[in-house]
């Protein structure tokens, strides 16, 4: 029977293991203690039965999967952040596009108003000139 111990999820778990039967050998350099504090309790690797090679292999595989899971979660978080940044940029671009369209409309309206005012000014200048001529004719005839 395999005995297992549960460790609270909020405490880091440091695990080192070796598939060698000899306990006198120093641990290999690639057996760095693993820590999985970010994993949910039900996803934490259970300590292996040190007397079983199969248990040690399953434990090692579980640790590798847990590490991959952690990397995938980090990548998802980075991609979610990038998604938020891109959505914000898109929103800003759409606001600028709307602002530009409004400025174009305002420019067109002001251009039309300017044209109308110039036409009215030239008509007033013509009318003033006609009135001056009439006034001069009246002055000359009197």
PDB file of C-alpha atoms in Angstrom, residues 90-141:
ATOM      1  CA  UNK A  90      -7.982  49.556 -31.274  1.00  0.00           C
ATOM      2  CA  UNK A  91     -10.402  51.588 -29.148  1.00  0.00           C
ATOM      3  CA  UNK A  92      -8.042  54.570 -29.296  1.00  0.00           C
ATOM      4  CA  UNK A  93      -7.702  54.250 -33.079  1.00  0.00           C
ATOM      5  CA  UNK A  94     -11.483  54.093 -33.476  1.00  0.00           C
ATOM      6  CA  UNK A  95     -11.904  57.202 -31.290  1.00  0.00           C
ATOM      7  CA  UNK A  96      -9.276  59.011 -33.355  1.00  0.00           C
ATOM      8  CA  UNK A  97     -11.022  57.915 -36.546  1.00  0.00           C
ATOM      9  CA  UNK A  98     -14.329  59.308 -35.276  1.00  0.00           C
ATOM     10  CA  UNK A  99     -12.571  62.515 -34.194  1.00  0.00           C
ATOM     11  CA  UNK A 100     -10.967  62.828 -37.633  1.00  0.00           C
ATOM     12  CA  UNK A 101     -14.330  62.311 -39.355  1.00  0.00           C
ATOM     13  CA  UNK A 102     -15.896  65.001 -37.175  1.00  0.00           C
ATOM     14  CA  UNK A 103     -13.020  67.374 -37.951  1.00  0.00           C
ATOM     15  CA  UNK A 104     -13.462  66.733 -41.682  1.00  0.00           C
ATOM     16  CA  UNK A 105     -17.174  67.514 -41.416  1.00  0.00           C
ATOM     17  CA  UNK A 106     -16.471  70.659 -39.422  1.00  0.00           C
ATOM     18  CA  UNK A 107     -13.834  71.730 -41.965  1.00  0.00           C
ATOM     19  CA  UNK A 108     -16.272  71.195 -44.843  1.00  0.00           C
ATOM     20  CA  UNK A 109     -18.993  73.183 -43.053  1.00  0.00           C
ATOM     21  CA  UNK A 110     -16.596  76.034 -42.285  1.00  0.00           C
ATOM     22  CA  UNK A 111     -15.286  76.024 -45.868  1.00  0.00           C
ATOM     23  CA  UNK A 112     -18.860  76.308 -47.175  1.00  0.00           C
ATOM     24  CA  UNK A 113     -19.627  79.079 -44.683  1.00  0.00           C
ATOM     25  CA  UNK A 114     -16.437  80.892 -45.737  1.00  0.00           C
ATOM     26  CA  UNK A 115     -17.434  80.630 -49.412  1.00  0.00           C
ATOM     27  CA  UNK A 116     -20.907  81.965 -48.649  1.00  0.00           C
ATOM     28  CA  UNK A 117     -19.495  84.858 -46.624  1.00  0.00           C
ATOM     29  CA  UNK A 118     -17.020  85.770 -49.375  1.00  0.00           C
ATOM     30  CA  UNK A 119     -19.858  85.768 -51.900  1.00  0.00           C
ATOM     31  CA  UNK A 120     -21.961  87.985 -49.627  1.00  0.00           C
ATOM     32  CA  UNK A 121     -18.975  90.305 -49.141  1.00  0.00           C
ATOM     33  CA  UNK A 122     -18.392  90.645 -52.891  1.00  0.00           C
ATOM     34  CA  UNK A 123     -22.108  91.351 -53.416  1.00  0.00           C
ATOM     35  CA  UNK A 124     -21.988  94.012 -50.700  1.00  0.00           C
ATOM     36  CA  UNK A 125     -18.876  95.550 -52.291  1.00  0.00           C
ATOM     37  CA  UNK A 126     -20.653  95.645 -55.668  1.00  0.00           C
ATOM     38  CA  UNK A 127     -23.776  97.156 -54.129  1.00  0.00           C
ATOM     39  CA  UNK A 128     -21.677  99.761 -52.286  1.00  0.00           C
ATOM     40  CA  UNK A 129     -19.898 100.657 -55.513  1.00  0.00           C
ATOM     41  CA  UNK A 130     -23.258 101.076 -57.300  1.00  0.00           C
ATOM     42  CA  UNK A 131     -24.514 103.278 -54.469  1.00  0.00           C
ATOM     43  CA  UNK A 132     -21.371 105.431 -54.661  1.00  0.00           C
ATOM     44  CA  UNK A 133     -21.826 105.863 -58.405  1.00  0.00           C
ATOM     45  CA  UNK A 134     -25.493 106.825 -57.905  1.00  0.00           C
ATOM     46  CA  UNK A 135     -24.527 109.213 -55.136  1.00  0.00           C
ATOM     47  CA  UNK A 136     -21.857 110.798 -57.290  1.00  0.00           C
ATOM     48  CA  UNK A 137     -24.346 111.175 -60.172  1.00  0.00           C
ATOM     49  CA  UNK A 138     -26.779 112.897 -57.814  1.00  0.00           C
ATOM     50  CA  UNK A 139     -24.030 115.148 -56.530  1.00  0.00           C
ATOM     51  CA  UNK A 140     -22.962 115.980 -60.068  1.00  0.00           C
ATOM     52  CA  UNK A 141     -26.483 116.742 -61.273  1.00  0.00           C
TER      53      UNK A 141
END
